[in-house]
Short mmCIF file of C-alpha atoms and ligand atoms in Angstrom, two decimals:
data_model
loop_
_atom_site.label_atom_id
_atom_site.label_comp_id
_atom_site.label_asym_id
_atom_site.label_seq_id
_atom_site.Cartn_x
_atom_site.Cartn_y
_atom_site.Cartn_z
CA UNK D 1442 112.41 89.03 92.34
CA UNK D 1443 108.63 89.65 92.19
CA UNK D 1444 107.10 93.10 92.65
CA UNK D 1445 103.39 93.62 93.28
CA UNK D 1446 101.79 96.67 91.71
CA UNK D 1447 98.29 97.95 91.02
CA UNK D 1448 99.55 98.69 87.51
CA UNK D 1449 100.35 94.97 87.06
CA UNK D 1450 102.81 92.74 88.89
CA UNK D 1451 106.26 92.40 87.39
CA UNK D 1452 109.64 90.86 88.05
CA UNK D 1453 113.18 92.08 88.43
CA UNK D 1454 115.38 89.65 86.49
CA UNK D 1455 118.94 89.68 87.77
CA UNK D 1456 121.70 87.93 85.87
CA UNK D 1457 125.03 88.27 84.10
CA UNK D 1458 124.98 89.19 80.39
CA UNK D 1459 121.23 89.85 80.31
CA UNK D 1460 121.84 92.99 78.21
CA UNK D 1461 123.12 90.82 75.39
CA UNK D 1462 119.92 88.73 75.71
CA UNK D 1463 117.59 91.70 75.80
CA UNK D 1464 115.60 90.54 72.74
CA UNK D 1465 114.66 87.13 74.20
CA UNK D 1466 113.97 88.80 77.56
CA UNK D 1467 111.44 91.16 75.97
CA UNK D 1468 109.86 88.32 74.00
CA UNK D 1469 109.47 86.32 77.20
CA UNK D 1470 107.60 89.29 78.68
CA UNK D 1471 105.10 88.95 75.83
CA UNK D 1472 106.24 92.15 74.12
CA UNK D 1473 106.19 92.52 70.35
CA UNK D 1474 106.48 95.20 67.68
CA UNK D 1475 108.45 98.42 67.91
CA UNK D 1476 110.94 99.22 70.65
CA UNK D 1477 112.36 102.66 71.43
CA UNK D 1478 115.66 102.28 73.25
CA UNK D 1479 116.32 105.44 75.25
CA UNK D 1480 119.81 105.83 76.69
CA UNK D 1481 122.51 108.36 77.44
CA UNK D 1482 125.58 108.73 75.25
CA UNK D 1483 128.00 107.25 77.83
CA UNK D 1484 125.94 104.12 78.35
CA UNK D 1485 124.99 103.82 74.70
CA UNK D 1486 128.64 103.84 73.61
CA UNK D 1487 129.48 100.98 75.96
CA UNK D 1488 126.37 98.80 75.90
CA UNK D 1489 124.02 100.05 73.19
CA UNK D 1490 125.44 97.84 70.42
CA UNK D 1491 124.84 94.61 72.32
CA UNK D 1492 121.36 95.65 73.37
CA UNK D 1493 120.36 96.73 69.86
CA UNK D 1494 121.75 93.62 68.22
CA UNK D 1495 119.92 91.31 70.57
CA UNK D 1496 116.64 93.16 70.05
CA UNK D 1497 117.00 93.10 66.27
CA UNK D 1498 117.89 89.41 66.17
CA UNK D 1499 114.75 88.71 68.18
CA UNK D 1500 112.69 90.48 65.49
CA UNK D 1501 112.05 93.84 67.15
CA UNK D 1502 112.12 96.95 65.04
CA UNK D 1503 114.07 99.53 67.03
CA UNK D 1504 114.44 103.30 67.23
CA UNK D 1505 117.35 104.52 69.32
CA UNK D 1506 117.44 107.78 71.21
CA UNK D 1507 120.65 108.77 72.98
CA UNK D 1508 120.70 111.81 75.25
CA UNK D 1509 123.49 113.76 76.95
CA UNK D 1510 124.41 112.20 80.31
CA UNK D 1511 123.63 114.01 83.56
CA UNK D 1512 120.77 115.18 85.74
CA UNK D 1513 120.06 118.22 83.53
CA UNK D 1514 118.76 115.82 80.87
CA UNK D 1515 115.94 114.79 83.22
CA UNK D 1516 113.80 117.73 82.18
CA UNK D 1517 110.49 118.26 80.46
CA UNK D 1518 112.23 119.83 77.47
CA UNK D 1519 114.05 116.52 76.84
CA UNK D 1520 110.72 114.71 76.60
CA UNK D 1521 109.27 116.71 73.72
CA UNK D 1522 111.73 115.66 71.00
CA UNK D 1523 111.39 112.05 72.19
CA UNK D 1524 107.62 112.24 71.70
CA UNK D 1525 108.32 113.68 68.24
CA UNK D 1526 110.54 110.80 67.34
CA UNK D 1527 107.99 108.24 68.56
CA UNK D 1528 105.26 109.89 66.49
CA UNK D 1529 107.41 110.05 63.34
CA UNK D 1530 108.47 106.42 63.79
CA UNK D 1531 104.83 105.35 64.12
CA UNK D 1532 104.83 104.21 67.73
CA UNK D 1533 101.49 103.25 69.24
CA UNK D 1534 100.32 102.35 72.72
CA UNK D 1535 101.12 98.68 72.15
CA UNK D 1536 104.81 99.39 71.51
CA UNK D 1537 107.60 99.49 74.09
CA UNK D 1538 110.08 101.91 75.60
CA UNK D 1539 113.32 100.41 76.91
CA UNK D 1540 115.22 102.61 79.37
CA UNK D 1541 118.89 101.63 79.07
CA UNK D 1542 120.81 103.71 81.57
CA UNK D 1543 121.05 105.08 85.08
CA UNK D 1544 118.28 106.68 87.10
CA UNK D 1545 118.21 109.78 84.90
CA UNK D 1546 117.38 107.75 81.81
CA UNK D 1547 115.02 105.47 83.76
CA UNK D 1548 113.02 108.37 85.18
CA UNK D 1549 112.86 110.33 81.91
CA UNK D 1550 112.15 107.36 79.62
CA UNK D 1551 109.62 106.14 82.19
CA UNK D 1552 107.93 109.54 82.14
CA UNK D 1553 107.73 109.43 78.35
CA UNK D 1554 106.32 105.88 78.47
CA UNK D 1555 103.75 106.95 81.08
CA UNK D 1556 102.47 109.83 78.96
CA UNK D 1557 102.90 108.91 75.29
CA UNK D 1558 99.45 107.82 74.05
CA UNK D 1559 98.41 107.81 77.74
CA UNK D 1560 100.83 105.07 78.59
CA UNK D 1561 102.85 102.43 76.77
CA UNK D 1562 104.88 99.44 77.89
CA UNK D 1563 108.11 100.21 79.71
CA UNK D 1564 111.08 97.95 80.39
CA UNK D 1565 113.76 99.21 82.73
CA UNK D 1566 117.32 98.13 81.99
CA UNK D 1567 119.22 99.89 84.79
CA UNK D 1568 122.95 100.27 84.22
CA UNK D 1569 124.16 102.13 87.33
CA UNK D 1570 124.31 100.39 90.69
CA UNK D 1571 121.94 103.04 92.06
CA UNK D 1572 119.38 102.39 89.34
CA UNK D 1573 119.72 98.60 89.70
CA UNK D 1574 118.98 98.53 93.42
CA UNK D 1575 116.72 101.55 93.68
CA UNK D 1576 115.50 103.81 90.86
CA UNK D 1577 114.31 101.12 88.42
CA UNK D 1578 111.97 99.48 90.93
CA UNK D 1579 108.70 100.84 92.25
CA UNK D 1580 107.13 102.62 89.29
CA UNK D 1581 107.97 106.21 90.18
CA UNK D 1582 108.89 108.15 87.04
CA UNK D 1583 109.55 111.86 86.83
CA UNK D 1584 111.31 114.84 85.35
CA UNK D 1585 112.77 117.76 87.27
CA UNK D 1586 111.38 121.30 87.23
CA UNK D 1587 113.66 124.34 87.58
CA UNK D 1588 112.00 124.88 90.98
CA UNK D 1589 112.61 121.39 92.29
CA UNK D 1590 113.59 117.81 91.57
CA UNK D 1591 111.11 115.12 90.54
CA UNK D 1592 108.16 117.52 90.72
CA UNK D 1593 106.50 116.41 87.47
CA UNK D 1594 105.86 112.70 87.31
CA UNK D 1595 103.65 109.67 87.54
CA UNK D 1596 103.43 106.13 88.80
CA UNK D 1597 104.03 103.88 85.81
CA UNK D 1598 105.08 100.32 86.53
CA UNK D 1599 107.51 98.67 84.15
CA UNK D 1600 106.56 95.38 82.50
CA UNK D 1601 109.88 94.10 83.74
CA UNK D 1602 113.25 95.21 85.11
CA UNK D 1603 116.32 93.62 83.58
CA UNK D 1604 119.29 93.99 85.83
CA UNK D 1605 122.68 92.93 84.50
CA UNK D 1606 125.64 93.43 86.88
CA UNK D 1607 128.04 92.89 83.94
CA UNK D 1608 127.43 96.46 82.79
CA UNK D 1609 128.73 97.85 86.08
CA UNK D 1610 132.25 97.11 84.78
CA UNK D 1611 132.27 100.43 82.96
CA UNK D 1612 130.71 102.46 85.79
CA UNK D 1613 133.06 104.94 87.46
CA UNK D 1614 134.30 104.18 90.96
CA UNK D 1615 132.59 107.29 92.26
CA UNK D 1616 129.22 106.20 90.83
CA UNK D 1617 129.71 102.70 92.28
CA UNK D 1618 130.18 104.13 95.75
CA UNK D 1619 127.18 106.38 95.21
CA UNK D 1620 125.00 103.35 94.43
CA UNK D 1621 126.55 101.43 97.30
CA UNK D 1622 125.19 104.09 99.65
CA UNK D 1623 121.66 102.97 98.71
CA UNK D 1624 122.66 99.34 99.29
CA UNK D 1625 123.87 100.22 102.79
CA UNK D 1626 120.67 102.20 103.33
CA UNK D 1627 118.62 99.13 102.40
CA UNK D 1628 120.69 96.98 104.77
CA UNK D 1629 120.37 99.46 107.64
CA UNK D 1630 116.60 99.73 107.34
CA UNK D 1631 115.76 96.11 106.61
CA UNK D 1632 118.53 93.50 106.45
CA UNK D 1633 120.93 92.99 109.30
CA UNK D 1634 122.56 90.01 107.61
CA UNK D 1635 123.38 92.03 104.52
CA UNK D 1636 124.77 94.74 106.77
CA UNK D 1637 127.04 92.28 108.49
CA UNK D 1638 128.35 90.93 105.19
CA UNK D 1639 128.99 94.47 103.90
CA UNK D 1640 131.12 95.12 106.96
CA UNK D 1641 133.39 92.41 105.56
CA UNK D 1642 133.96 93.71 102.04
CA UNK D 1643 132.57 97.22 101.56
CA UNK D 1644 135.72 98.57 99.88
CA UNK D 1645 135.98 95.77 97.34
CA UNK D 1646 132.38 96.37 96.28
CA UNK D 1647 132.84 100.14 96.09
CA UNK D 1648 136.15 99.98 94.24
CA UNK D 1649 135.04 97.30 91.80
CA UNK D 1650 137.12 94.39 93.07
CA UNK D 1651 134.26 92.16 94.18
CA UNK D 1652 133.62 89.12 92.00
CA UNK D 1653 130.48 88.50 89.95
CA UNK D 1654 128.95 86.10 92.47
CA UNK D 1655 129.29 88.61 95.27
CA UNK D 1656 127.86 91.45 93.17
CA UNK D 1657 124.89 89.27 92.19
CA UNK D 1658 124.28 88.45 95.83
CA UNK D 1659 124.50 92.04 97.06
CA UNK D 1660 122.30 93.39 94.26
CA UNK D 1661 119.71 90.67 94.74
CA UNK D 1662 119.40 91.33 98.46
CA UNK D 1663 119.08 95.08 97.99
CA UNK D 1664 116.54 94.58 95.18
CA UNK D 1665 114.49 92.27 97.43
CA UNK D 1666 114.28 94.96 100.09
CA UNK D 1667 113.12 97.67 97.69
CA UNK D 1668 110.73 95.25 95.95
CA UNK D 1669 109.18 94.16 99.22
CA UNK D 1670 108.68 97.68 100.54
CA UNK D 1671 107.10 99.03 97.35
CA UNK D 1672 104.93 95.93 97.01
CA UNK D 1673 103.50 96.64 100.46
CA UNK D 1674 102.97 100.36 99.92
CA UNK D 1675 103.25 101.39 96.29
CA UNK D 1676 101.84 104.91 96.72
CA UNK D 1677 103.89 105.79 99.79
CA UNK D 1678 101.04 106.11 102.23
CA UNK D 1679 103.09 104.62 105.03
CA UNK D 1680 105.90 102.11 105.01
CA UNK D 1681 107.48 103.10 101.67
CA UNK D 1682 108.65 106.24 103.46
CA UNK D 1683 111.34 104.19 105.26
CA UNK D 1684 113.22 104.19 101.95
CA UNK D 1685 113.78 107.88 102.62
CA UNK D 1686 116.16 107.02 105.46
CA UNK D 1687 119.04 109.51 105.21
CA UNK D 1688 117.22 111.43 102.49
CA UNK D 1689 115.71 114.31 104.49
CA UNK D 1690 119.13 115.78 105.18
CA UNK D 1691 120.60 114.14 102.08
CA UNK D 1692 118.22 115.95 99.72
CA UNK D 1693 118.74 119.21 101.58
CA UNK D 1694 122.56 119.16 101.35
CA UNK D 1695 122.35 118.00 97.75
CA UNK D 1696 120.12 120.94 96.88
CA UNK D 1697 122.05 123.43 99.03
CA UNK D 1698 125.30 122.53 97.23
CA UNK D 1699 123.58 122.98 93.88
CA UNK D 1700 123.29 119.39 92.56
CA UNK D 1701 126.64 118.49 91.10
CA UNK D 1702 129.47 118.68 93.63
CA UNK D 1703 127.84 115.85 95.60
CA UNK D 1704 126.81 112.57 93.99
CA UNK D 1705 123.37 111.51 95.26
CA UNK D 1706 124.81 108.65 97.30
CA UNK D 1707 127.42 110.93 98.84
CA UNK D 1708 124.63 113.20 100.06
CA UNK D 1709 122.72 110.17 101.35
CA UNK D 1710 125.73 109.00 103.38
CA UNK D 1711 125.82 112.44 105.04
CA UNK D 1712 122.07 112.28 105.63
CA UNK D 1713 122.27 108.78 107.11
CA UNK D 1714 124.96 109.86 109.57
CA UNK D 1715 122.68 112.70 110.71
CA UNK D 1716 119.68 110.37 110.96
CA UNK D 1717 121.67 107.88 113.05
CA UNK D 1718 122.64 110.67 115.43
CA UNK D 1719 118.96 111.63 115.77
CA UNK D 1720 118.02 107.97 116.36
CA UNK D 1721 120.59 107.74 119.13
CA UNK D 1722 119.45 110.98 120.78
CA UNK D 1723 115.85 109.81 120.69
CA UNK D 1724 116.87 106.57 122.35
CA UNK D 1725 115.43 104.63 119.41
CA UNK D 1726 118.70 102.88 118.73
CA UNK D 1727 121.43 101.85 121.16
CA UNK D 1728 124.77 103.63 121.26
CA UNK D 1729 126.41 100.39 120.22
CA UNK D 1730 124.25 99.97 117.09
CA UNK D 1731 124.67 103.63 116.20
CA UNK D 1732 128.46 103.33 116.46
CA UNK D 1733 128.46 100.24 114.28
CA UNK D 1734 126.36 101.91 111.60
CA UNK D 1735 128.46 105.08 111.72
CA UNK D 1736 131.69 103.17 111.46
CA UNK D 1737 130.48 101.42 108.29
CA UNK D 1738 129.47 104.77 106.79
CA UNK D 1739 132.83 106.32 107.73
CA UNK D 1740 134.43 103.89 105.26
CA UNK D 1741 132.81 105.69 102.30
CA UNK D 1742 135.20 108.05 100.49
CA UNK D 1743 134.80 111.65 101.66
CA UNK D 1744 133.23 113.85 99.00
CA UNK D 1745 135.99 116.19 97.94
CA UNK D 1746 134.24 118.54 95.53
CA UNK D 1747 131.57 120.08 97.75
CA UNK D 1748 131.94 123.12 99.95
CA UNK D 1749 130.07 123.36 103.24
CA UNK D 1750 126.61 124.77 102.48
CA UNK D 1751 125.06 127.61 104.48
CA UNK D 1752 123.29 126.33 107.59
CA UNK D 1753 120.12 128.37 107.14
CA UNK D 1754 119.84 127.25 103.54
CA UNK D 1755 119.94 123.59 104.59
CA UNK D 1756 117.39 124.19 107.34
CA UNK D 1757 115.05 126.03 104.97
CA UNK D 1758 115.33 123.22 102.41
CA UNK D 1759 114.46 120.55 104.99
CA UNK D 1760 111.44 122.57 106.07
CA UNK D 1761 110.32 123.28 102.51
CA UNK D 1762 110.69 119.66 101.47
CA UNK D 1763 108.39 118.58 104.27
CA UNK D 1764 105.93 121.45 104.45
CA UNK D 1765 104.38 120.50 101.16
CA UNK D 1766 103.16 117.29 102.77
CA UNK D 1767 102.28 118.25 106.32
CA UNK D 1768 103.25 120.81 108.92
CA UNK D 1769 105.61 118.69 110.99
CA UNK D 1770 108.81 117.07 109.84
CA UNK D 1771 108.48 113.32 109.79
CA UNK D 1772 111.83 111.65 109.91
CA UNK D 1773 113.03 108.09 109.37
CA UNK D 1774 115.00 106.78 112.32
CA UNK D 1775 116.88 103.57 112.96
CA UNK D 1776 115.31 101.39 115.59
CA UNK D 1777 118.29 99.04 115.67
CA UNK D 1778 120.36 97.55 112.88
CA UNK D 1779 118.12 96.36 110.07
CA UNK D 1780 115.05 98.17 111.38
CA UNK D 1781 113.62 101.59 110.55
CA UNK D 1782 110.67 103.51 111.90
CA UNK D 1783 109.01 106.82 111.18
CA UNK D 1784 109.31 109.58 113.80
CA UNK D 1785 106.19 111.59 112.99
CA UNK D 1786 107.23 114.97 114.38
CA UNK D 1787 110.88 115.82 114.78
CA UNK D 1788 111.48 118.56 117.38
CA UNK D 1789 113.27 121.73 116.34
CA UNK D 1790 116.15 120.95 118.66
CA UNK D 1791 116.71 117.50 117.12
CA UNK D 1792 116.40 118.95 113.64
CA UNK D 1793 119.08 121.42 114.58
CA UNK D 1794 121.32 118.60 115.82
CA UNK D 1795 120.75 116.73 112.58
CA UNK D 1796 121.71 119.74 110.47
CA UNK D 1797 124.87 120.31 112.52
CA UNK D 1798 125.80 116.64 112.19
CA UNK D 1799 125.38 116.86 108.42
CA UNK D 1800 127.39 120.08 108.11
CA UNK D 1801 130.21 118.58 110.18
CA UNK D 1802 130.84 116.25 107.23
CA UNK D 1803 132.08 119.14 105.11
CA UNK D 1804 135.56 120.59 105.56
CA UNK D 1805 135.64 124.04 107.28
CA UNK D 1806 135.59 126.93 104.85
N1 NAD U 241 112.35 106.58 90.40
C1 NAD U 241 112.88 106.33 91.57
O1 NAD U 241 112.27 105.67 92.41
C2 NAD U 241 114.25 106.85 91.88
C3 NAD U 241 114.93 106.41 93.00
C4 NAD U 241 116.22 106.87 93.22
C5 NAD U 241 116.80 107.76 92.34
N2 NAD U 241 116.10 108.19 91.26
C6 NAD U 241 116.68 109.15 90.31
O2 NAD U 241 117.83 108.54 89.72
C7 NAD U 241 118.73 109.57 89.31
C8 NAD U 241 120.12 109.17 89.72
O3 NAD U 241 120.45 107.95 89.11
P1 NAD U 241 121.97 107.56 88.77
O4 NAD U 241 122.79 107.75 89.97
O5 NAD U 241 121.93 106.26 88.09
O6 NAD U 241 122.38 108.74 87.78
P2 NAD U 241 122.69 108.80 86.20
O7 NAD U 241 121.61 108.17 85.43
O8 NAD U 241 123.03 110.21 85.92
O9 NAD U 241 123.98 107.89 86.07
C9 NAD U 241 125.17 108.31 86.68
C10 NAD U 241 126.31 108.40 85.66
O10 NAD U 241 126.75 107.09 85.38
C11 NAD U 241 126.79 106.88 83.98
N3 NAD U 241 126.51 105.45 83.77
C12 NAD U 241 125.38 104.78 84.07
N4 NAD U 241 125.55 103.47 83.83
C13 NAD U 241 126.81 103.30 83.37
C14 NAD U 241 127.58 102.19 82.96
N5 NAD U 241 127.11 100.93 83.03
N6 NAD U 241 128.83 102.41 82.52
C15 NAD U 241 129.36 103.67 82.49
N7 NAD U 241 128.69 104.76 82.88
C16 NAD U 241 127.42 104.58 83.32
C17 NAD U 241 125.79 107.82 83.40
O11 NAD U 241 126.09 108.14 82.07
C18 NAD U 241 125.92 109.03 84.33
O12 NAD U 241 126.97 109.84 83.90
C19 NAD U 241 118.24 110.85 89.94
O13 NAD U 241 117.64 111.66 88.96
C20 NAD U 241 117.21 110.39 90.95
O14 NAD U 241 116.20 111.34 91.17
C21 NAD U 241 114.84 107.75 91.01
ZN1 ZN U 242 118.32 107.90 97.10
#
């Protein structure tokens, strides 16, 4: 799947067993020399051996860096020892960083690649469903700051994205469903056909029962949507914002529950339900379409670990998230199945409805 970027066009290669052909893949991208494979310990244990072996057989000299799994690794303090290792191992600007992992590894390794020697080649090898259909594409790289997520970052396009659905075999069921939320998001905003097919087999995809051909199909369609949107508007001056469907409330409940009890996709499902309610109230989407979208989302497992956050905290987080950009809260609404639009200024009363809809997803205290 092609992606256009001012930093250089690139492709998302999607195929089974690509991780065990990583070496030839990198060679075909014209890359040579040293490769730093950055991963987390969970992913490295499962898939690192195959990746390393393939790279070495193709003549690459590799340094491997494995980090603790989890969002707390995506921090500036994780970057410094990685820079140290690259310096000691003699890496230069013409060498390559491979990010083998989920979105945490992709964002952190991407940040290192964007900044080491003012920018070196990056290849994304996403291993979670969320990273395959979302985080690895579009060139946004970042680390978190104690005061907020993704606040320190850059745009740094990868030279290629290598997406191998085989590796999803070892992904937990909860993480699969979390990634599937972004697939449903993509379908809701841009692909009615995909949406219809997901209505047929959502549970088998989420639980891991879908066959390889089906996973390839679903991933490819979701990748095409993300690739097309970021190709049109890389720097998020307009249309790219539709990818934030469900994320205004999603980010707020994720932050208000303290990042952890809710997986990102679980928060996004809650946020999408709220956004659909707003779309219905605004008359932007018919009651029938709203019901259909909500009924698909109601098939996601209910998050069990999160307690209902405090209403004012959620409201304040929505306002803070948006105030940095402009005074009014712009909000992504559904304008029918497979179609999203930006509502430039959400009224306080609709915002209040959205917050209540999101909070209703949590069990009463
Ligand atoms: N750059 C972007 O455009 C963008 C877009 C969306 C999300 N993100 C970022 O992505 C991050 C979330 O990504 P994520 O959900 O992939 O989280 P993650 O990287 O923490 O991965 C989730 C968990 O799954 C494990 N895992 C990953 N692949 C596995 C595999 N094949 N087998 C077994 N376990 C595996 C990881 O070890 C981790 O414990 C967030 O930090 C978010 O901000 C970035
Ligand atoms: Zn998301």
